PDB file of C-alpha atoms in Angstrom:
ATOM      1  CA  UNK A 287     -15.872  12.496  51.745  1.00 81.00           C
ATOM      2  CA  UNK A 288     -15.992   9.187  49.432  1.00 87.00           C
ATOM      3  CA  UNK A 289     -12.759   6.581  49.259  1.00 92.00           C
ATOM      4  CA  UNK A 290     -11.783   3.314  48.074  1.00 95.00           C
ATOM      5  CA  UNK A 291      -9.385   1.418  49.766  1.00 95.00           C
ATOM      6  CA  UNK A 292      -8.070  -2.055  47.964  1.00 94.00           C
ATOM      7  CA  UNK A 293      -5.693  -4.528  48.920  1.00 88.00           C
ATOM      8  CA  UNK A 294      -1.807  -3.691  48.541  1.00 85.00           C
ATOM      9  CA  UNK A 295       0.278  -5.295  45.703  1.00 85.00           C
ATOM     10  CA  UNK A 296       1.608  -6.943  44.252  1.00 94.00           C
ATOM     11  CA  UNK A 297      -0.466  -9.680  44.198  1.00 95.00           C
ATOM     12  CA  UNK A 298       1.556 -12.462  42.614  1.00 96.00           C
ATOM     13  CA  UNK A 299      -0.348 -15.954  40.989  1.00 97.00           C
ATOM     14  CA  UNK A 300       0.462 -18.790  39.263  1.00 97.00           C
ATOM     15  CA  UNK A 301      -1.714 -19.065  35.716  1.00 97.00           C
ATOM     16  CA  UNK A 302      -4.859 -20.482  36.068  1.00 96.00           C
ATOM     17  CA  UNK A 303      -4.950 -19.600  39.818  1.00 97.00           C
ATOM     18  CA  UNK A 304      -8.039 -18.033  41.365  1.00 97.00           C
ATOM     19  CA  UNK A 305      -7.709 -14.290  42.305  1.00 97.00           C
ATOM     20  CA  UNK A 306      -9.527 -12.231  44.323  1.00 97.00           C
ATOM     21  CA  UNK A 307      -8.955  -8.245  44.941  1.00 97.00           C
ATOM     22  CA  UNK A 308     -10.402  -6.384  47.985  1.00 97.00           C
ATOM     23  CA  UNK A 309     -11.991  -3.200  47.956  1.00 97.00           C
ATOM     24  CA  UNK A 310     -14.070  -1.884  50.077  1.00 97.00           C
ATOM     25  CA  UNK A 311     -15.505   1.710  50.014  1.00 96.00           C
ATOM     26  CA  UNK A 312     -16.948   5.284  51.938  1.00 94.00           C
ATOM     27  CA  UNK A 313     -19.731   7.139  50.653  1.00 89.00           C
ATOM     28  CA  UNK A 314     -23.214   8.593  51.142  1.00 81.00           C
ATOM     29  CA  UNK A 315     -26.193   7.040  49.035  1.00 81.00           C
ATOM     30  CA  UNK A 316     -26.103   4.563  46.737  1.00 86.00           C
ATOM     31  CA  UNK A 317     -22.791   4.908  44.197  1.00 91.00           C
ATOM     32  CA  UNK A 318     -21.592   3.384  41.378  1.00 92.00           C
ATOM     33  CA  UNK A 319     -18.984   1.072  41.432  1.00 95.00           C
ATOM     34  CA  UNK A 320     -16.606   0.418  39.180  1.00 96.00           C
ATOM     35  CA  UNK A 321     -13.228  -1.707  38.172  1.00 97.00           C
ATOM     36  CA  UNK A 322     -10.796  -0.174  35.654  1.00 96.00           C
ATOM     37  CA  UNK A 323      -7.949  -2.032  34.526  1.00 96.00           C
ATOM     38  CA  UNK A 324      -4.524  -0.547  33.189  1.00 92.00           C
ATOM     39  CA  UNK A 325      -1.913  -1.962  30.659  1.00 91.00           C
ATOM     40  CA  UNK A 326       1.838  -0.607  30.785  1.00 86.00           C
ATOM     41  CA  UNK A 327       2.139   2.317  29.244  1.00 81.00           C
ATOM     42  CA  UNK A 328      -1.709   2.683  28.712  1.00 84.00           C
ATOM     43  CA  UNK A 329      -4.717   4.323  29.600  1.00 85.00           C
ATOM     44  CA  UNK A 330      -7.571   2.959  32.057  1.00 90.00           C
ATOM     45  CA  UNK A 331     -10.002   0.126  30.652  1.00 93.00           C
ATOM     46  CA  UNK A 332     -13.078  -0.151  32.370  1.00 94.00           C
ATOM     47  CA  UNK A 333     -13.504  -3.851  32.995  1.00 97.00           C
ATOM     48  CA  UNK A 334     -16.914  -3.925  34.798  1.00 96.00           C
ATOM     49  CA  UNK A 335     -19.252  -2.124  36.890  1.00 95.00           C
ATOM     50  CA  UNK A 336     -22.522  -1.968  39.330  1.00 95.00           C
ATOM     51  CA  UNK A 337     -25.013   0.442  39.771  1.00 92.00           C
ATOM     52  CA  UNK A 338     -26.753  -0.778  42.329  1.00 90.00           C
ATOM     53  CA  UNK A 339     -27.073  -3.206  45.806  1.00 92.00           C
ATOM     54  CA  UNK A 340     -26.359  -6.929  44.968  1.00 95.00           C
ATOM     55  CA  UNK A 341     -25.774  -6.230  40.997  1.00 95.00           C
ATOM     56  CA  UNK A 342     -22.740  -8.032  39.625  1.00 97.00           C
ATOM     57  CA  UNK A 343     -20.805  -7.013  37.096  1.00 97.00           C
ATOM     58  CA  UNK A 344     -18.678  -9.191  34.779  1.00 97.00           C
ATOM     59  CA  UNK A 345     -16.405  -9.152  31.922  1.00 97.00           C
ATOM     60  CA  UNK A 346     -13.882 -11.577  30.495  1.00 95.00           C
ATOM     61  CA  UNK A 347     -14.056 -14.226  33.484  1.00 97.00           C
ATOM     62  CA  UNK A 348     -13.526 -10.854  36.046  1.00 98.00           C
ATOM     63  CA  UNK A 349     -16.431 -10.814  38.413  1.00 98.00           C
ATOM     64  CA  UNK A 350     -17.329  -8.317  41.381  1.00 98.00           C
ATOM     65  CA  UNK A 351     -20.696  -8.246  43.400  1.00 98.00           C
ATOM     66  CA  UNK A 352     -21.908  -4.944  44.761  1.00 97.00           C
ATOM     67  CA  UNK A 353     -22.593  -5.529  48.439  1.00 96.00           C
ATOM     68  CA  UNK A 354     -23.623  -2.998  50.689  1.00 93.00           C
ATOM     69  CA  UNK A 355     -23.902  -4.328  53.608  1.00 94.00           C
ATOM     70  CA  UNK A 356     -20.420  -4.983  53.583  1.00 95.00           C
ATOM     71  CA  UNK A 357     -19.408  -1.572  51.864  1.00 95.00           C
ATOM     72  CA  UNK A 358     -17.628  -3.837  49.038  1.00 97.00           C
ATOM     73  CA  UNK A 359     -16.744  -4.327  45.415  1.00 98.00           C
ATOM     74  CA  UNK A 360     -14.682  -7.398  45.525  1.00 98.00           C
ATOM     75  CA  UNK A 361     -12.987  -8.379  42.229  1.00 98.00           C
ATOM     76  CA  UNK A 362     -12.363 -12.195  41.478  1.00 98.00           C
ATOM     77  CA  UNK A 363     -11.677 -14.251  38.647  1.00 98.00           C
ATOM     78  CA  UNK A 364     -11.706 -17.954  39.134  1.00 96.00           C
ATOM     79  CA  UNK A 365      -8.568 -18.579  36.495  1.00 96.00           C
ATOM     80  CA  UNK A 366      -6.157 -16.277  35.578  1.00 97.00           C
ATOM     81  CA  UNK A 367      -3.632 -16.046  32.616  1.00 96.00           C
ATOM     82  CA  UNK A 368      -0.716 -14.605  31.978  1.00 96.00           C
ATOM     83  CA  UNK A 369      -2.184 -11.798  29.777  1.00 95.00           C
ATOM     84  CA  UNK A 370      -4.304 -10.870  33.181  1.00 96.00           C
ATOM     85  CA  UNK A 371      -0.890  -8.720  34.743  1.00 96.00           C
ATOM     86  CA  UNK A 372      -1.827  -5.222  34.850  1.00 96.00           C
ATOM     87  CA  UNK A 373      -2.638  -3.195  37.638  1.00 94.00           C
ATOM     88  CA  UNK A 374      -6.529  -3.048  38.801  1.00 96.00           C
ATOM     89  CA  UNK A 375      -8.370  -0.036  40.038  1.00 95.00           C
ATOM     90  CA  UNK A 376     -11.388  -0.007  41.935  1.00 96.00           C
ATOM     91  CA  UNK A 377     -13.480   3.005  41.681  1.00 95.00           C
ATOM     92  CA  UNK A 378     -16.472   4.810  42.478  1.00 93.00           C
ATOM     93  CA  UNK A 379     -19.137   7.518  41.514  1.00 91.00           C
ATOM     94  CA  UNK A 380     -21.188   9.387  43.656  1.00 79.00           C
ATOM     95  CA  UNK A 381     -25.308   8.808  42.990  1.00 72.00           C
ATOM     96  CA  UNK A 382     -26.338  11.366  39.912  1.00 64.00           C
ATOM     97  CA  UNK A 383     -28.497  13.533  42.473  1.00 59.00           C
ATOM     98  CA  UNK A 384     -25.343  14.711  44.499  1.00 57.00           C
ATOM     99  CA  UNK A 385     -23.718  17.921  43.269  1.00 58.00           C
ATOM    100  CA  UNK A 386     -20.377  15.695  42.825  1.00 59.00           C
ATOM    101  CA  UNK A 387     -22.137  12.842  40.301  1.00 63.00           C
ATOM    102  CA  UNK A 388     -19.764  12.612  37.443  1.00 81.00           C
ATOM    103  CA  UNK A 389     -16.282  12.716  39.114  1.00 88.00           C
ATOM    104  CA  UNK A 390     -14.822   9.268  39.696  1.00 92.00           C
ATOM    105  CA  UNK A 391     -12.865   8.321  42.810  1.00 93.00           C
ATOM    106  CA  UNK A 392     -10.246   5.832  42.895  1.00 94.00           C
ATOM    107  CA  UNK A 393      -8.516   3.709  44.774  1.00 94.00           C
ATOM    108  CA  UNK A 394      -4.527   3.161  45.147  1.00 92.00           C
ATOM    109  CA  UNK A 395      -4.440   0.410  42.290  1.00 93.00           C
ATOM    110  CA  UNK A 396      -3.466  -3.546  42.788  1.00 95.00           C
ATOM    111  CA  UNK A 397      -0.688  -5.031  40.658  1.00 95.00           C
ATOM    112  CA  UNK A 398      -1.314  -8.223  39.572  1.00 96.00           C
ATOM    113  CA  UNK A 399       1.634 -10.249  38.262  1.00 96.00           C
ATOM    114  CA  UNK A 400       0.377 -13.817  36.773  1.00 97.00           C
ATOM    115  CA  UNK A 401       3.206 -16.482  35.974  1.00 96.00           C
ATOM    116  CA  UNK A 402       3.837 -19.288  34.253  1.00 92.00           C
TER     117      UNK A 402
ATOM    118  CA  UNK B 164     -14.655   4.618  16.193  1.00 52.00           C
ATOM    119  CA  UNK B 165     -11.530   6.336  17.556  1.00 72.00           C
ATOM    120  CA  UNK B 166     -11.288   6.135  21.028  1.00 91.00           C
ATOM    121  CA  UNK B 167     -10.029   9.358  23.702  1.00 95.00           C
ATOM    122  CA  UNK B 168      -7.316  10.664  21.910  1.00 96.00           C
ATOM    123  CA  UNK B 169      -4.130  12.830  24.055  1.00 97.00           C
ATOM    124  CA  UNK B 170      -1.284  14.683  23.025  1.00 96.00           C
ATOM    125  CA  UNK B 171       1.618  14.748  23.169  1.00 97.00           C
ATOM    126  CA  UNK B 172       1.526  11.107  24.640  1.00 95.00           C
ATOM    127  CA  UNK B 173       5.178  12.387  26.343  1.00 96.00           C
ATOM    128  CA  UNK B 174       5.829  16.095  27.389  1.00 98.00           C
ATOM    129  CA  UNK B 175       9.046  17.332  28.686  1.00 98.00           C
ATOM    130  CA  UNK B 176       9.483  20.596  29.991  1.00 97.00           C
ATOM    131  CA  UNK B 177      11.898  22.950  32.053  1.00 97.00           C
ATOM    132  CA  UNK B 178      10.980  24.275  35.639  1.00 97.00           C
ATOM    133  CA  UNK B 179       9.186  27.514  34.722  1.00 97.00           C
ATOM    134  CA  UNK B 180       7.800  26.446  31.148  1.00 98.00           C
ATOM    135  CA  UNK B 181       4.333  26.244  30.040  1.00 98.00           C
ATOM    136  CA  UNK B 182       2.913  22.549  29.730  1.00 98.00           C
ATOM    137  CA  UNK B 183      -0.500  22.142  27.097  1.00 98.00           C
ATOM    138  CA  UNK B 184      -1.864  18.866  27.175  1.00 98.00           C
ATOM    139  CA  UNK B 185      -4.785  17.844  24.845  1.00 98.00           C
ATOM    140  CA  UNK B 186      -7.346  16.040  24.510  1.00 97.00           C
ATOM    141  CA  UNK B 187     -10.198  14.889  21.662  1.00 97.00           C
ATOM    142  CA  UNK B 188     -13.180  13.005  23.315  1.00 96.00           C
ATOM    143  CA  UNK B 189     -15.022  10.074  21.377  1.00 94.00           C
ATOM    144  CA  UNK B 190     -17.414  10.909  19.105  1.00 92.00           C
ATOM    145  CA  UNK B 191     -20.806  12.034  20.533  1.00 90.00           C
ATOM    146  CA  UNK B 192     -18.958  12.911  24.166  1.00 92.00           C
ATOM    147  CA  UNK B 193     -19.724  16.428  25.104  1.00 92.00           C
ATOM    148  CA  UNK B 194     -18.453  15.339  28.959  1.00 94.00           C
ATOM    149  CA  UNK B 195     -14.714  15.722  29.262  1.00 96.00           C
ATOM    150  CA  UNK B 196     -12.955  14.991  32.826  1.00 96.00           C
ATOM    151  CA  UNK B 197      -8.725  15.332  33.676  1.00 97.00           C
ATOM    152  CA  UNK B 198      -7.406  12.923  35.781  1.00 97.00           C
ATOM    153  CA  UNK B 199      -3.714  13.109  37.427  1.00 96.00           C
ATOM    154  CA  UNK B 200      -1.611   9.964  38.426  1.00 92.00           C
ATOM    155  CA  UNK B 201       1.553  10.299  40.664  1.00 88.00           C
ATOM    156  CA  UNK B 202       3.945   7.616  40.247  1.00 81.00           C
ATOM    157  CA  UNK B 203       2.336   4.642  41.964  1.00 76.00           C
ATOM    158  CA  UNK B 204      -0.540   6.143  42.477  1.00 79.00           C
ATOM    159  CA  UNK B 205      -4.088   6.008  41.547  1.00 82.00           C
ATOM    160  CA  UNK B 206      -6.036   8.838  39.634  1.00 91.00           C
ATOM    161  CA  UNK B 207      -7.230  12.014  40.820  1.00 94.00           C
ATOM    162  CA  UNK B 208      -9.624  13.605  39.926  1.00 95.00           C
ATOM    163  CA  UNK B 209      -8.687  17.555  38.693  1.00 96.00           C
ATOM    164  CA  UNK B 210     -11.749  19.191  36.621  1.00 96.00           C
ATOM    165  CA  UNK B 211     -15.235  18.432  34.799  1.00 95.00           C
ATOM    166  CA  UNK B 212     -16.230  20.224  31.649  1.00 95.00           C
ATOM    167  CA  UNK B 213     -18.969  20.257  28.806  1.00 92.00           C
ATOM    168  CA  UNK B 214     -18.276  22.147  26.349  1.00 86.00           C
ATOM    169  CA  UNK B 215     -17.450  25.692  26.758  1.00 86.00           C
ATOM    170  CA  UNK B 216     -18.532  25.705  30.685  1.00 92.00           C
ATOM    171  CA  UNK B 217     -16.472  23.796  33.860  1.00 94.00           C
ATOM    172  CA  UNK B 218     -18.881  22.380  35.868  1.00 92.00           C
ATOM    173  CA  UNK B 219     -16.550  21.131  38.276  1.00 92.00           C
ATOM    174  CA  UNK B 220     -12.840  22.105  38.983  1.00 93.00           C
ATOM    175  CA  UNK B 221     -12.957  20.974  43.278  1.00 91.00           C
ATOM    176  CA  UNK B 222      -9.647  19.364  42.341  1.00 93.00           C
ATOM    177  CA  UNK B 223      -7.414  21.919  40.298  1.00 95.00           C
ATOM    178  CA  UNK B 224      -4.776  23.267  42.401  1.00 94.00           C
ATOM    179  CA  UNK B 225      -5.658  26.992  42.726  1.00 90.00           C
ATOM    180  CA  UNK B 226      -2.886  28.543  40.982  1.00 95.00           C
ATOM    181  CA  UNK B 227      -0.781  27.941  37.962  1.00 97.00           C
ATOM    182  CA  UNK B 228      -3.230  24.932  36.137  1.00 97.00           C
ATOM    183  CA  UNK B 229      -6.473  25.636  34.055  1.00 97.00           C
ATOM    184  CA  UNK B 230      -8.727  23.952  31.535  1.00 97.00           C
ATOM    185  CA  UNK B 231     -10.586  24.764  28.722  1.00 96.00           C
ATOM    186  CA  UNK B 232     -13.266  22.595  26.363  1.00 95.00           C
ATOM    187  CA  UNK B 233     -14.121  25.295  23.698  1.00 92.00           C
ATOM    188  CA  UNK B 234     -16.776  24.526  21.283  1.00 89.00           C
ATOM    189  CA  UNK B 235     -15.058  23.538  18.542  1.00 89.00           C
ATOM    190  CA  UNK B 236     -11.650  21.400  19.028  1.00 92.00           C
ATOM    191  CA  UNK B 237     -10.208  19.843  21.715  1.00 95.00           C
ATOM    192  CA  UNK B 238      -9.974  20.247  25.358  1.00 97.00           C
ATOM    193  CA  UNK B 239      -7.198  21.555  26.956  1.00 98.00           C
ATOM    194  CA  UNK B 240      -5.335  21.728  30.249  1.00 98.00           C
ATOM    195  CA  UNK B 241      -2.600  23.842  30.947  1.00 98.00           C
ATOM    196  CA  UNK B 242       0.134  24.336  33.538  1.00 98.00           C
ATOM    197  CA  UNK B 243       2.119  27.513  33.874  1.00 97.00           C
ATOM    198  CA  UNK B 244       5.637  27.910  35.401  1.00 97.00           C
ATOM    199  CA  UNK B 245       5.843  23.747  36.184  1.00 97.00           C
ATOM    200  CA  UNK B 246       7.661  22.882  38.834  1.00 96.00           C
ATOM    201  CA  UNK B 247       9.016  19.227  39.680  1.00 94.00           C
ATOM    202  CA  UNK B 248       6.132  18.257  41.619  1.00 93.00           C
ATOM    203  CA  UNK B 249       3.993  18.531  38.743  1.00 96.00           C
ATOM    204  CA  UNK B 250       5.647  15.553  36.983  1.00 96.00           C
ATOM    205  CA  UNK B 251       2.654  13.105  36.551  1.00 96.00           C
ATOM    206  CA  UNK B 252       0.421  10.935  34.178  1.00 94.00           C
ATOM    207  CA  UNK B 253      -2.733  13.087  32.762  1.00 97.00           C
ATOM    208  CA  UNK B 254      -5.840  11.212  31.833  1.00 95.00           C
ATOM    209  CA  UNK B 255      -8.613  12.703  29.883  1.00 96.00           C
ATOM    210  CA  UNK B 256     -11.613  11.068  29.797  1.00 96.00           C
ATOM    211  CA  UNK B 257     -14.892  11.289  28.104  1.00 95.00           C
ATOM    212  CA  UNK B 258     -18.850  10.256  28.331  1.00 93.00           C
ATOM    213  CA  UNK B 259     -21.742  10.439  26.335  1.00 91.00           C
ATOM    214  CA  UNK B 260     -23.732  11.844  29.852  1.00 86.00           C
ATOM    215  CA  UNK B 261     -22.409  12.557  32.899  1.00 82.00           C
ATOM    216  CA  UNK B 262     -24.057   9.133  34.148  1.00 81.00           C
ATOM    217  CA  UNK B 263     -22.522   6.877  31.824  1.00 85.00           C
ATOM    218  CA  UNK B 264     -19.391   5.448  32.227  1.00 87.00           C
ATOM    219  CA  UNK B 265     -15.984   7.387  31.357  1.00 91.00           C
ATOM    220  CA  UNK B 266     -13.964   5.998  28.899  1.00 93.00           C
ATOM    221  CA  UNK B 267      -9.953   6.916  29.218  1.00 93.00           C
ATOM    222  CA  UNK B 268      -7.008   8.159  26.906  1.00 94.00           C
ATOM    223  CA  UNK B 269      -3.353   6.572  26.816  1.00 92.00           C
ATOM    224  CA  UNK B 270      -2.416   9.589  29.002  1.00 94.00           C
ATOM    225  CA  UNK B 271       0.443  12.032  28.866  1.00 96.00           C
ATOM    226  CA  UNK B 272       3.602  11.687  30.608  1.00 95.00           C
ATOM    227  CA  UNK B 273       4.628  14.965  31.970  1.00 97.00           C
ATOM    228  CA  UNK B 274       8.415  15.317  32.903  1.00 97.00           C
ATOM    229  CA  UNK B 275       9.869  18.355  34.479  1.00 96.00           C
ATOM    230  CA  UNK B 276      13.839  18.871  34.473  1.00 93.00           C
TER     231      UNK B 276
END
């Protein structure tokens, strides 16, 4: 079956430090990859995705390349702020011909704690 | 343009009570999805519906949960006779089509005493 595995937290940065998140994935096909990020207290804000080999998706300085030969979906962002500490989930959806297209799969989440 | 919108956003209920957690999708979303998150966790998925018909429910526990999406108001999933295990975050989420992205709710909390 699919999975995402990403790096264990917390990761813990100094603002204006460059971060980087692994994840790395299992599935059949070509999925969708995606990276959701989640306030205290809040509900899941998707933050960027990829639909396809080499694509790169990017939002708000957060940037993630789709790489298949590498199975991989890093997340980086070359300066981070304060405001950045949430926790980050990387995610995937099976390829809309399977009979499992629309249900998302995540990984275990990566706190990210950013300083002063 | 109101987002995914859940109630209660905290639940608390007794081993053996009934827990009903809603949800409203966004506007124009007819795809609906539940979500459960054990403490440090990440999301699971639990059930797909459109309205009126689940389409896919490969990761509802077989007894004691359900969900509904009826065609007019919002969609509902409901736990029977809760135990402590079941004390978890619930997303809802919705999309437009089932291959566009999902867009979540705050959650509910669900505590069991």
């Amino acid at each position: 079956g699919n999975s995402v595995t990403q790096m264990e937290g917390p990761v813990t940065l100094s603002e204006e430090a460059f971060l980087t998140i692994n994840c790395t994935y299992t599935a059949t096909g070509y999925p969708s990859l995606f990276w959701y990020v989640q306030y205290p207290g809040e509900g899941l804000q998707l933050l960027l995705k990829a639909t396809k080999a080499d694509d790169k998706g990017s939002n708000k300085g957060f940037e993630a390349t789709y790489r298949k030969e590498t199975t991989s979906f890093h997340l980086e962002k070359g300066s981070v702020q304060v405001s950045d500490s949430a926790v980050y989930f990387c995610a995937l959806r099976d390829p809309i011909n399977t009979g499992t297209a629309s249900k998302l799969t995540f990984g275990t989440g990566t706190r990210l704690q950013v300083t002063l | 343009n109101a987002g995914v919108m859940q109630n209660p956003r905290h639940l608390v209920r007794r081993r053996g009570q009934e827990a009903r957690l809603r949800c409203s999708p966004m506007k124009g979303h007819s795809h609906v999805y539940w979500y459960r998150q054990l403490p440090e966790e990440g999301l699971k998925f639990m059930v797909y519906l459109q309205k009126e018909n689940i389409i896919d429910e490969s990761g509802m526990p077989k007894e004691r949960f359900s969900a509904e999406f009826p065609k007019e108001g919002p969609s509902i999933l409901r736990i029977q006779q809760v135990v402590r295990g079941d004390s978890a975050a619930y997303f809802c989420a919705s999309s437009p089509q089932s291959n566009q992205p999902q867009h979540f709710g705050d959650g509910t909390r669900l505590s069991i005493l």
